[in-house]
Short mmCIF file of C-alpha atoms (C1' of nucleotides) in Angstrom, two decimals:
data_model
loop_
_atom_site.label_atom_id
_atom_site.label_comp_id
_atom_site.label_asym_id
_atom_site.label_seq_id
_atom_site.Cartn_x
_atom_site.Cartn_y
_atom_site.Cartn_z
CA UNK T 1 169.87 37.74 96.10
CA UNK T 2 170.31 40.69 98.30
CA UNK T 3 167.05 42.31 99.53
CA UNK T 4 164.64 42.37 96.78
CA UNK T 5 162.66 45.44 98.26
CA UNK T 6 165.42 47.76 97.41
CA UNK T 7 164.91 47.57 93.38
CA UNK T 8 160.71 47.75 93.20
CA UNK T 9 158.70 50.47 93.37
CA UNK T 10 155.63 49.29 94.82
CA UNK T 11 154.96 51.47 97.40
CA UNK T 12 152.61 53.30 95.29
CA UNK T 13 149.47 53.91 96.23
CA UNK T 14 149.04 50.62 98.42
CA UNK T 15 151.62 51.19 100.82
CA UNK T 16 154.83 49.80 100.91
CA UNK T 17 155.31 46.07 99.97
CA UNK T 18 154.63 43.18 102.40
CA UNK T 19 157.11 40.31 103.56
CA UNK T 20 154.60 37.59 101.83
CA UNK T 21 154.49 40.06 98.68
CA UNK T 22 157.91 40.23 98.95
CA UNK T 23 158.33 36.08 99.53
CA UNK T 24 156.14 35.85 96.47
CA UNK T 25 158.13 37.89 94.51
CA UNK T 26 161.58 36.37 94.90
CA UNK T 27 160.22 32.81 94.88
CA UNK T 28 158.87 33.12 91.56
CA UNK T 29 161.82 35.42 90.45
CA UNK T 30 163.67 32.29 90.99
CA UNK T 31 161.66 30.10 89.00
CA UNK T 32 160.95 32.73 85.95
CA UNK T 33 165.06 32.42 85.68
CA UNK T 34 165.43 28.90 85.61
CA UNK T 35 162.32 27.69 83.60
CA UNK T 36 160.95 31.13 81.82
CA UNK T 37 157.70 33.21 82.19
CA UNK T 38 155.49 30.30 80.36
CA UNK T 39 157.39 27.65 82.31
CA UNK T 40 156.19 28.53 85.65
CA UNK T 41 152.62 28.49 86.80
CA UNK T 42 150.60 30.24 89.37
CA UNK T 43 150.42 26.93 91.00
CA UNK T 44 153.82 26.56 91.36
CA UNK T 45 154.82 29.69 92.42
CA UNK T 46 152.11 29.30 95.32
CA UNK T 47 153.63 25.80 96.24
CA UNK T 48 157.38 27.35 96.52
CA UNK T 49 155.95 29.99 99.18
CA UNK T 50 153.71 27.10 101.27
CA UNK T 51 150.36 28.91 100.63
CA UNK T 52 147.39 28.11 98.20
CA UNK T 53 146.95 29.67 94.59
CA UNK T 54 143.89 31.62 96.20
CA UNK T 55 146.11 33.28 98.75
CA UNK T 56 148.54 34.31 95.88
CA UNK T 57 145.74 35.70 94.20
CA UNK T 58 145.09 38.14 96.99
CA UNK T 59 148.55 39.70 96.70
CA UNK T 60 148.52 40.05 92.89
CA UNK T 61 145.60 40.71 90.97
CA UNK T 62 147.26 38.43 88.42
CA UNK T 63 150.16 36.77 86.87
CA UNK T 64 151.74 39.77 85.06
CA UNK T 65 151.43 42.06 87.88
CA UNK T 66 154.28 39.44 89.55
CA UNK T 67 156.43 39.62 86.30
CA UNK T 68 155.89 43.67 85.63
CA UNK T 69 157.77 44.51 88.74
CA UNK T 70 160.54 42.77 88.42
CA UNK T 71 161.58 43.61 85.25
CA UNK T 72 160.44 47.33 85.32
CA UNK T 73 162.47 47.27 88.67
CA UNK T 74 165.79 45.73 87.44
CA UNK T 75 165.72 47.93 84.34
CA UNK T 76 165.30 50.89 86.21
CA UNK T 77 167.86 50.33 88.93
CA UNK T 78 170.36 49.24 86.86
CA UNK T 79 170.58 52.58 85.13
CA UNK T 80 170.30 54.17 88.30
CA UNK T 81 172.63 52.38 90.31
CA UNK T 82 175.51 52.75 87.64
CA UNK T 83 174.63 56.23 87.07
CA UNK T 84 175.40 56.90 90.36
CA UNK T 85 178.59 54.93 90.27
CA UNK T 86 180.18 56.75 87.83
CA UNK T 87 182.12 59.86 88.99
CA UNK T 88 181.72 62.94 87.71
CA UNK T 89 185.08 64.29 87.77
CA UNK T 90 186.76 61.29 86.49
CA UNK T 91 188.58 60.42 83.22
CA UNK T 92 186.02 58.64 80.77
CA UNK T 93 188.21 55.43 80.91
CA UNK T 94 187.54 55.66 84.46
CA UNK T 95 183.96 55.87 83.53
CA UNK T 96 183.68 53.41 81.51
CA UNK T 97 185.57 50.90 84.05
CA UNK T 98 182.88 52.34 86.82
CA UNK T 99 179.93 51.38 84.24
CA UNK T 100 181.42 48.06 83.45
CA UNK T 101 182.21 46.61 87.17
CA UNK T 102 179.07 48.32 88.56
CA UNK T 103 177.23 46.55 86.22
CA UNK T 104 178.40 43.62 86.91
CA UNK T 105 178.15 43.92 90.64
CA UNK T 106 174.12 44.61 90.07
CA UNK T 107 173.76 41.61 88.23
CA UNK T 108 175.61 39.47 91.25
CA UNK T 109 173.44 40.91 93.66
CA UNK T 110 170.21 40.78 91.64
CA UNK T 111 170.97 37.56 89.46
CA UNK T 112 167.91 35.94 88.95
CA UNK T 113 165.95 39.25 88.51
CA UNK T 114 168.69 40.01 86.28
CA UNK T 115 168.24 36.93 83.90
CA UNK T 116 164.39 37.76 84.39
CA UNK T 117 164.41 41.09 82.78
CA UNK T 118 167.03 40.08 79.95
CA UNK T 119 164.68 36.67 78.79
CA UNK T 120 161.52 38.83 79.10
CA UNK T 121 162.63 41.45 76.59
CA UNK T 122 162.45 38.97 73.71
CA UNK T 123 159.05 37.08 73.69
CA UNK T 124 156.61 39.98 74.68
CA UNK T 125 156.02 41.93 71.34
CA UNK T 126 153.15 43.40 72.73
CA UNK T 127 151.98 45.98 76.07
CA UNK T 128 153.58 44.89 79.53
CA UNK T 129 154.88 48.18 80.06
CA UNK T 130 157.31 47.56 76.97
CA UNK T 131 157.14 51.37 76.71
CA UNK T 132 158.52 52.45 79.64
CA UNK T 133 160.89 49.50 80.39
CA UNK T 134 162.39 50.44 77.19
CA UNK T 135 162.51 54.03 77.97
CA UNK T 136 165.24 53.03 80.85
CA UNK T 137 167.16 50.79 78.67
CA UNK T 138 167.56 53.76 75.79
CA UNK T 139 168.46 55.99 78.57
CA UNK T 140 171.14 53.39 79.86
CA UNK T 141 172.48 52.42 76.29
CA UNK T 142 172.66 56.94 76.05
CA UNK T 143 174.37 56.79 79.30
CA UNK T 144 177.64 54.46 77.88
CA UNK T 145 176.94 56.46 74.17
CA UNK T 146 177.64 59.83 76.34
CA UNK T 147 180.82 58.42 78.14
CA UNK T 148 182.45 56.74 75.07
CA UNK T 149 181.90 60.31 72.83
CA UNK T 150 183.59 62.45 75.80
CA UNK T 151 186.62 59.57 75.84
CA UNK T 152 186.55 60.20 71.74
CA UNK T 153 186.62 64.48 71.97
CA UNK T 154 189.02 64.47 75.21
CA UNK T 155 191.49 62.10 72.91
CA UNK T 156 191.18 59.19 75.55
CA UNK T 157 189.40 56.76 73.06
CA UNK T 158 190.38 56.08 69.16
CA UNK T 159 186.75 54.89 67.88
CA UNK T 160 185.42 54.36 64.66
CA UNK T 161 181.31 53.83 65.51
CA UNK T 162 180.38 54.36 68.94
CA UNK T 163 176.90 52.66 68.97
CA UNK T 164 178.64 49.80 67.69
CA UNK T 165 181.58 49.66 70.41
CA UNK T 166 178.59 50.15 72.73
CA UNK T 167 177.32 47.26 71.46
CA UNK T 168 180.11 44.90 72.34
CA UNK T 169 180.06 46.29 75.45
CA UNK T 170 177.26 45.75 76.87
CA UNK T 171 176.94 42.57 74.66
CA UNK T 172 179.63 41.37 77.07
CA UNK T 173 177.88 42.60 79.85
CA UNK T 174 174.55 41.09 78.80
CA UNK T 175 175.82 37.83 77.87
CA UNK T 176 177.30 36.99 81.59
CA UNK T 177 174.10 35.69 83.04
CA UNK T 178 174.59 32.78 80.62
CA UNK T 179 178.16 31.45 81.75
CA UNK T 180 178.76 32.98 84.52
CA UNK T 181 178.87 30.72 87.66
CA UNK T 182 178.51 32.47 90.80
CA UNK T 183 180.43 29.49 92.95
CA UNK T 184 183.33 30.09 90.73
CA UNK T 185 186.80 31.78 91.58
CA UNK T 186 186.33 35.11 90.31
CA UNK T 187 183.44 37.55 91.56
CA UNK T 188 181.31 39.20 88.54
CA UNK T 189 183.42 42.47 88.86
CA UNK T 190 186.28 40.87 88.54
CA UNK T 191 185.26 39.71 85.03
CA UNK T 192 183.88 43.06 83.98
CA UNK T 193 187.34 44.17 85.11
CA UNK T 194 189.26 41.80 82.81
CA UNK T 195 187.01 42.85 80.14
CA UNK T 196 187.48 46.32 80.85
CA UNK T 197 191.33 45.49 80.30
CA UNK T 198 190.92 44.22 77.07
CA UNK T 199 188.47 46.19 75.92
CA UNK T 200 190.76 49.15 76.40
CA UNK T 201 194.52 48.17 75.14
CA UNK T 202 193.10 45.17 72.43
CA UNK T 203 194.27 41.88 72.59
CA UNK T 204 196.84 42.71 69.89
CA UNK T 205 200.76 42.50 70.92
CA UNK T 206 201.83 46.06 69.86
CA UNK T 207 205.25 45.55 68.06
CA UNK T 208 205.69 49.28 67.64
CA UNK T 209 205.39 49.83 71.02
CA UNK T 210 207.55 47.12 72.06
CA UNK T 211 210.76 47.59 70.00
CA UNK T 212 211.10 51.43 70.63
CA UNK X 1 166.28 32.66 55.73
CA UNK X 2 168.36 30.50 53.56
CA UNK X 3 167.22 26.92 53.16
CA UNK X 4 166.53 25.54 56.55
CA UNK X 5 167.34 22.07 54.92
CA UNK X 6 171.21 22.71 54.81
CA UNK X 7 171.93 22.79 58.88
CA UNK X 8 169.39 20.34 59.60
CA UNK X 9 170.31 16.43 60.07
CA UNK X 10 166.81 14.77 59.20
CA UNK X 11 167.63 12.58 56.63
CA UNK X 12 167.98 9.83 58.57
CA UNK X 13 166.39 5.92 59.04
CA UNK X 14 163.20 8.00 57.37
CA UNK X 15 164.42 9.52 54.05
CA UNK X 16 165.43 13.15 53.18
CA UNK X 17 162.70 15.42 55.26
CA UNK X 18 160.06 16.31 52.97
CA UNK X 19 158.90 19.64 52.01
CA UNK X 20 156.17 19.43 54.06
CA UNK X 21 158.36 18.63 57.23
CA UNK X 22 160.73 21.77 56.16
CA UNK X 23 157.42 24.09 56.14
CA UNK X 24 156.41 23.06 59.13
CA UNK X 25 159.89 23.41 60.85
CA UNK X 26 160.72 26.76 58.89
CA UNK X 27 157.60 28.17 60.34
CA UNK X 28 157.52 27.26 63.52
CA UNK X 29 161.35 28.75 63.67
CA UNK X 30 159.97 31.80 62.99
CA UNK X 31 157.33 31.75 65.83
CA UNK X 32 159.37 29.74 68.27
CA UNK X 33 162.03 32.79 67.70
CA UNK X 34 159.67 35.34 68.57
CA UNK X 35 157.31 34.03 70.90
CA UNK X 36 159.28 31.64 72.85
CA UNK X 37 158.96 27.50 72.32
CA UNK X 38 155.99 27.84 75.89
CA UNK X 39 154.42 30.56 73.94
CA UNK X 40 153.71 28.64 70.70
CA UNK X 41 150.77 26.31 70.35
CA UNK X 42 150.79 23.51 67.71
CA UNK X 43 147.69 24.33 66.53
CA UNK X 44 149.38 28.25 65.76
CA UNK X 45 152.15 26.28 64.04
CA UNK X 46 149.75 24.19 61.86
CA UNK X 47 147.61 27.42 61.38
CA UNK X 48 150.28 29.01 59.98
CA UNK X 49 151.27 26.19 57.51
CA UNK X 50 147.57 26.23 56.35
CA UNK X 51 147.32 22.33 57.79
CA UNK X 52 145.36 20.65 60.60
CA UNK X 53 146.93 19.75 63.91
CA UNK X 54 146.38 16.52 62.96
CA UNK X 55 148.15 16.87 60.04
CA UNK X 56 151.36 18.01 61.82
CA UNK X 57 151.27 15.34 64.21
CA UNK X 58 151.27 13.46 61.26
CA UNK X 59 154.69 14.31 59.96
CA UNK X 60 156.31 14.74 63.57
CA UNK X 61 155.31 12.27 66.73
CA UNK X 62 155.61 15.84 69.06
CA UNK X 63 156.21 18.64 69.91
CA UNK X 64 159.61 18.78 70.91
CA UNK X 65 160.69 16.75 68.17
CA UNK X 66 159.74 19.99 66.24
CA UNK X 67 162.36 22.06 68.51
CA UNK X 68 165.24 19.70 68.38
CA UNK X 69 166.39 19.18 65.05
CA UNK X 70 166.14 23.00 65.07
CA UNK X 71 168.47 23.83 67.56
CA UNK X 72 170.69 20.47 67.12
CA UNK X 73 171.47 21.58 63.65
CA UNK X 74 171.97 25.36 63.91
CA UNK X 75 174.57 24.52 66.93
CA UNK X 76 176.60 21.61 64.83
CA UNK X 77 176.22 23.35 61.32
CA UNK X 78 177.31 26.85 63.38
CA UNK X 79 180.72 25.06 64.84
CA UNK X 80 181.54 22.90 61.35
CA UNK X 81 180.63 26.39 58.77
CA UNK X 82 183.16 28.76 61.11
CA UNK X 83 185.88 25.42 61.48
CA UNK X 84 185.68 25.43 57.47
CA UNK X 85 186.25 29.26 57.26
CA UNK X 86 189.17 29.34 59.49
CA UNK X 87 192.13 29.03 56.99
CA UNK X 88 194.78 26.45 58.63
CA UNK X 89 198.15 28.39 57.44
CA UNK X 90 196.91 31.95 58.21
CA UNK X 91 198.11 34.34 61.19
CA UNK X 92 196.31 33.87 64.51
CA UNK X 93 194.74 37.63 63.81
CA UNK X 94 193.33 36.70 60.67
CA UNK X 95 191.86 33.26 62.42
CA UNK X 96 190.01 35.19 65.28
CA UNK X 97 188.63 37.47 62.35
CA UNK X 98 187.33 34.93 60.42
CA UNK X 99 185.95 33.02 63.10
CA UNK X 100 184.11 36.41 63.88
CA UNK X 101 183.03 37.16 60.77
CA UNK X 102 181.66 33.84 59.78
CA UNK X 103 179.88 33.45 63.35
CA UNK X 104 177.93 36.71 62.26
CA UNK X 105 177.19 35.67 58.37
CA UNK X 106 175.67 32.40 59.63
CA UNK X 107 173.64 34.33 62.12
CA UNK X 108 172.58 36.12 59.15
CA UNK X 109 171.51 33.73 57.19
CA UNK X 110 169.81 31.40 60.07
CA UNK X 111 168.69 34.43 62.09
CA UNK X 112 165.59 33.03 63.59
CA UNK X 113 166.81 29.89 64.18
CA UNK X 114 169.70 31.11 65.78
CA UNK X 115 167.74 33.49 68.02
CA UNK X 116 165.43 29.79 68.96
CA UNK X 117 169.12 28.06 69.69
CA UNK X 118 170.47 30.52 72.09
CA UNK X 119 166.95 31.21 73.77
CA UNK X 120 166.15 27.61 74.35
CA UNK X 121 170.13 26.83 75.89
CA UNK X 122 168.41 28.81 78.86
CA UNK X 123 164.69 27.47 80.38
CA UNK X 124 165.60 23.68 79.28
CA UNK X 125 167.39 22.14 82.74
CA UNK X 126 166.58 18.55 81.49
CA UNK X 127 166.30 15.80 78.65
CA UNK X 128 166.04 17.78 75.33
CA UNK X 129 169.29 16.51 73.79
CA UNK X 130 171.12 18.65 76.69
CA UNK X 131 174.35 16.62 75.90
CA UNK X 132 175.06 15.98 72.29
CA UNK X 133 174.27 20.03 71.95
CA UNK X 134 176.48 20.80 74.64
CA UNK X 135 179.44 18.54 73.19
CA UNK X 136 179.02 20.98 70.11
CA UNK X 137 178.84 24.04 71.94
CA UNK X 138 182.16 23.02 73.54
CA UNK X 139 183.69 22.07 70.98
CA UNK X 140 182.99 25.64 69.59
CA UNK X 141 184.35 27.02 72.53
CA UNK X 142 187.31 25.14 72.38
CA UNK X 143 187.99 26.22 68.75
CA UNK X 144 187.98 29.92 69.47
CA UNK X 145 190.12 29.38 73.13
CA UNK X 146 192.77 27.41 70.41
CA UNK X 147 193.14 30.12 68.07
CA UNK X 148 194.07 32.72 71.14
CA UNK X 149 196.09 30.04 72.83
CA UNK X 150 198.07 30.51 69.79
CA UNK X 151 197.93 34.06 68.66
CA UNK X 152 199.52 34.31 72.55
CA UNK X 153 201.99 31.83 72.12
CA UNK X 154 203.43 33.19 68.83
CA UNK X 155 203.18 37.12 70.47
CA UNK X 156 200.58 38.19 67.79
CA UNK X 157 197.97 38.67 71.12
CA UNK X 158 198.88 39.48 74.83
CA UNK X 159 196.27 37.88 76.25
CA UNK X 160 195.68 37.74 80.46
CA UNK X 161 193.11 35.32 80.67
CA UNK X 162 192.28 33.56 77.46
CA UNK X 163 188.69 32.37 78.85
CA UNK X 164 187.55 35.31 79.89
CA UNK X 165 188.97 36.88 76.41
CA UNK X 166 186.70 34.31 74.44
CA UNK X 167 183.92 34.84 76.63
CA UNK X 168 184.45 39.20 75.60
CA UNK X 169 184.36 37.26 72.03
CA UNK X 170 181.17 35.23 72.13
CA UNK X 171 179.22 37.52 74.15
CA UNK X 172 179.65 40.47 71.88
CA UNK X 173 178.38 37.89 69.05
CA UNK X 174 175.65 35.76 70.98
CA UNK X 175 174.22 39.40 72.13
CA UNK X 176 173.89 40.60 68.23
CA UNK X 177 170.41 38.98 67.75
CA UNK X 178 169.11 41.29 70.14
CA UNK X 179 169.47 44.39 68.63
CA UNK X 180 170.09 43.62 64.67
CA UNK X 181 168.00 44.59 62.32
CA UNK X 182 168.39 43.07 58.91
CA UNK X 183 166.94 45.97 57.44
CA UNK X 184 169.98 48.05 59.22
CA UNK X 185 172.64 49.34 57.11
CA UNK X 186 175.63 47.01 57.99
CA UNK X 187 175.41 42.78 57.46
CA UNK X 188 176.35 41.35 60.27
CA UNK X 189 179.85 40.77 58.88
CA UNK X 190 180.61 44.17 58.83
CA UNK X 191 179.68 44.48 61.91
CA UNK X 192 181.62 41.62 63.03
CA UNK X 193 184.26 43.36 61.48
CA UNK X 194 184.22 46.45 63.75
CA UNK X 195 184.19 44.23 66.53
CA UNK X 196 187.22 42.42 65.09
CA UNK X 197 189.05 46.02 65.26
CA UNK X 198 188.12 47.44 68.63
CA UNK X 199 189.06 43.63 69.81
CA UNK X 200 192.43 43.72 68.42
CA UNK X 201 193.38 47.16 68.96
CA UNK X 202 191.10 48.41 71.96
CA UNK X 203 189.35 51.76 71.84
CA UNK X 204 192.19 53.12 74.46
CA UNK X 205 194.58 56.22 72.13
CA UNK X 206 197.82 55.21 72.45
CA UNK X 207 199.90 58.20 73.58
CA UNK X 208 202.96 56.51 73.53
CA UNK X 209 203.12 55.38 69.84
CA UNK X 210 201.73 58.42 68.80
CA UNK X 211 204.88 60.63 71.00
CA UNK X 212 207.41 58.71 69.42
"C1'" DG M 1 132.14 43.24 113.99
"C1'" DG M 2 135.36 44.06 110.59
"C1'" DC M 3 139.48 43.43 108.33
"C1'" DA M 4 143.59 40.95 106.55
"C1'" DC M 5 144.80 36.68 105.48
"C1'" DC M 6 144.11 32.22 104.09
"C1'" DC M 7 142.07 27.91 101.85
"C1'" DA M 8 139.50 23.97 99.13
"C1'" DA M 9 136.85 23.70 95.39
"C1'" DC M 10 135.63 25.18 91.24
"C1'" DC M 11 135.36 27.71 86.38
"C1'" DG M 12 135.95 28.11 81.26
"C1'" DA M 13 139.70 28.03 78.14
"C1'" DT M 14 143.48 26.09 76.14
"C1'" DC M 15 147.18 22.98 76.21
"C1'" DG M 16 149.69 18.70 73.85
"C1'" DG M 17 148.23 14.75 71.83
"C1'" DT M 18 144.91 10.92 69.81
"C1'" DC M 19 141.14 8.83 67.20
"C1'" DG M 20 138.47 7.14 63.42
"C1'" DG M 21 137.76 8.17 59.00
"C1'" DT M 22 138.11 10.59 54.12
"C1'" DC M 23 140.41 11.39 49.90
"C1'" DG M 24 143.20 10.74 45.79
"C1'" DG M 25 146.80 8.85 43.24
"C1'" DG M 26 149.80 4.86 42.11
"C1'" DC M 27 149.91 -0.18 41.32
"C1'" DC M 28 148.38 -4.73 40.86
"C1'" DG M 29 146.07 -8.84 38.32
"C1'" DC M 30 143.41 -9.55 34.55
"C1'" DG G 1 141.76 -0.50 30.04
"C1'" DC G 2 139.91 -1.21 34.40
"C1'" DG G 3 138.08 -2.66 38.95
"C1'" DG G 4 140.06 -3.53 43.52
"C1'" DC G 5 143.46 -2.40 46.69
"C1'" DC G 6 146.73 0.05 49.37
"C1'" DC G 7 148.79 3.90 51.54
"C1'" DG G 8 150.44 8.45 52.65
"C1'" DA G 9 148.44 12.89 53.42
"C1'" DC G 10 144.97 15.01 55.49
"C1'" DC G 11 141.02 16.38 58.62
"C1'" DG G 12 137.21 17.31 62.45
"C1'" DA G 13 136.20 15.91 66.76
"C1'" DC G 14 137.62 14.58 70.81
"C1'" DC G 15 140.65 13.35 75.25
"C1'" DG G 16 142.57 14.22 79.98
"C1'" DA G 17 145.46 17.53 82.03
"C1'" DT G 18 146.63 21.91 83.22
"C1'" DC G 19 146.36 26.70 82.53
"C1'" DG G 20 145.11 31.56 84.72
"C1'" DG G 21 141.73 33.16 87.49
"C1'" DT G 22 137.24 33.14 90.81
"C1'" DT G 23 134.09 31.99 94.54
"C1'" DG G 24 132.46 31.47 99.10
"C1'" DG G 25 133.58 30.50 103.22
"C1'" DG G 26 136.69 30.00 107.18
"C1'" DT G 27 140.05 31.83 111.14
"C1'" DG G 28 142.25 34.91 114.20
"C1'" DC G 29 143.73 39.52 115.52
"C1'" DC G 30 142.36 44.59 116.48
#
DNA sequence: GGCACCCAACCGATCGGTCGGTCGGGCCGC
DNA sequence: GCGGCCCGACCGACCGATCGGTTGGGTGCC
């Protein structure tokens, strides 16, 4: 995981973030990945970083507060990192290609916050900061919505419903964390390139095409 | 949900499961799909069947054997309903459709068990019948990666990288719990459907069949 | 001395799971 | 028909373990 620092916001009114915040942070960003929020204790997030439950406690006034950033951070950046990725000028199948692969690059660098922030979303019905987190995910979903329409009304893109192309894409996108191995032979943009391929000319030979 | 009874495998050594045991299991679906299997007590799951704790441990010897027929079943009966809907003599284009649009009617119908399947496949890195499930899941994988092994092989599909193509395929489904409503307009089929379409034909206008 | 950092020990609550016992309906010998 | 018996379904009370979180007291640097 590249520096964690880079995605939270916590240099709000206590300064920026320390090195053992920090520590605490990605050590039980690592463990809320691979067992879930429930799965992990206090205790064992203490253990990973060598120091005593009581010494975690005087970081973080409590458990959520080491959850809340992390997702609220991922969701955030995310949308902001592949807004800014996206040229302005550019043809909106260029867009969507720079939405696709940036998104995937975000979730290589930021894996395990990544998974983190797409588990959480289910099994919390109620407050930790469901408002605002979701408030970045609309405005992401709007961002792809925006691009797809101008492909539609510039003649680039032939689509029926656009939330539900949306949909598959970022269903695609979304569904990475599952499968995706990051030993393997193909980096995560890569694959959002190949799925930008098919996304865009179908998987469909094209007969009419072929025997002009 | 339709009857839970169907995808499940109970009826072992110990007799068809009673209706008591399908209660219990049909209820604590529903939680398990919402809350998460950490964030559901037994005693919630025997509150909600109006029984004692007791009770339930009466009719299962634990917890997890509450999960497992659960998500054993919805992963086999998921694999053996699409096989069965796949038509042996049709065109590869009309296989990939129906193996699309059956995957989303049986979400349908088993929605919150299917939501408990795919969450659990994540925070579970040991025992809970991590093979046998797998084996299924494979073999589900395998069925899809056959069908557009052929489509590419008779020149219905012009297909790159047929894994990564399937992986487009079962991400776009997987992702659907997440953001269907039942209440919505469109069954999942439809929606399926659409996907089918953009998949086929991409969402790319195609100047050059249109300039003929 | 004061502040940031750290710890062992502890708290009440809740977890998954167990125990001994009650209840009611079928089934037996008679 | 009927007393005695059995057994599956059910329950309240309880278990040790572990949960998230607290307390009071160190230690070392400015």
């Amino acid at each position: 995981m590249k520096n964690l620092a880079d995605i939270l916001e916590l240099d709000g009114p206590a300064g920026p973030p320390t090195e053992r915040m920090l520590q605490i942070l990605t050590e039980a960003c690592r463990l809320f990945a691979t067992r879930g929020f429930d799965g992990v204790s206090v205790r064992d997030i203490a253990q990973e970083c060598g120091i005593s439950k009581a010494t975690l406690y005087h970081h973080f006034p409590d458990k959520d507060a080491i959850l809340r950033p992390l997702v609220m951070g991922i969701t955030r950046s995310l949308h902001q990192r592949v807004l800014r990725a996206i040229p302005a000028e550019a043809e909106p199948a260029e867009k969507l290609r720079a939405f696709m692969v940036e998104s995937a690059r975000f979730f290589e660098e930021y894996r395990w916050a990544f998974i983190v922030s797409s588990t959480v979303f289910w099994t919390d019905p109620q407050a930790r900061q469901r408002r605002q987190r979701i408030e970045w995910r609309d405005r992401h979903e709007a961002l792809l919505r925006i691009i797809l329409e101008e492909g539609v009304q510039r003649g680039a893109f032939r689509i029926e419903d656009i939330g539900m192309a949306g949909r598959l894409v970022l269903g695609a996108l979304n569904w990475m964390p599952k499968w995706y191995d990051p030993k393997g032979p193909l980096p995560a943009s890569a694959i959002a390139e190949q799925f930008y391929d098919v996304l865009l000319a179908g998987v469909g030979a094209r007969p009419d095409v072929i025997t002009i």
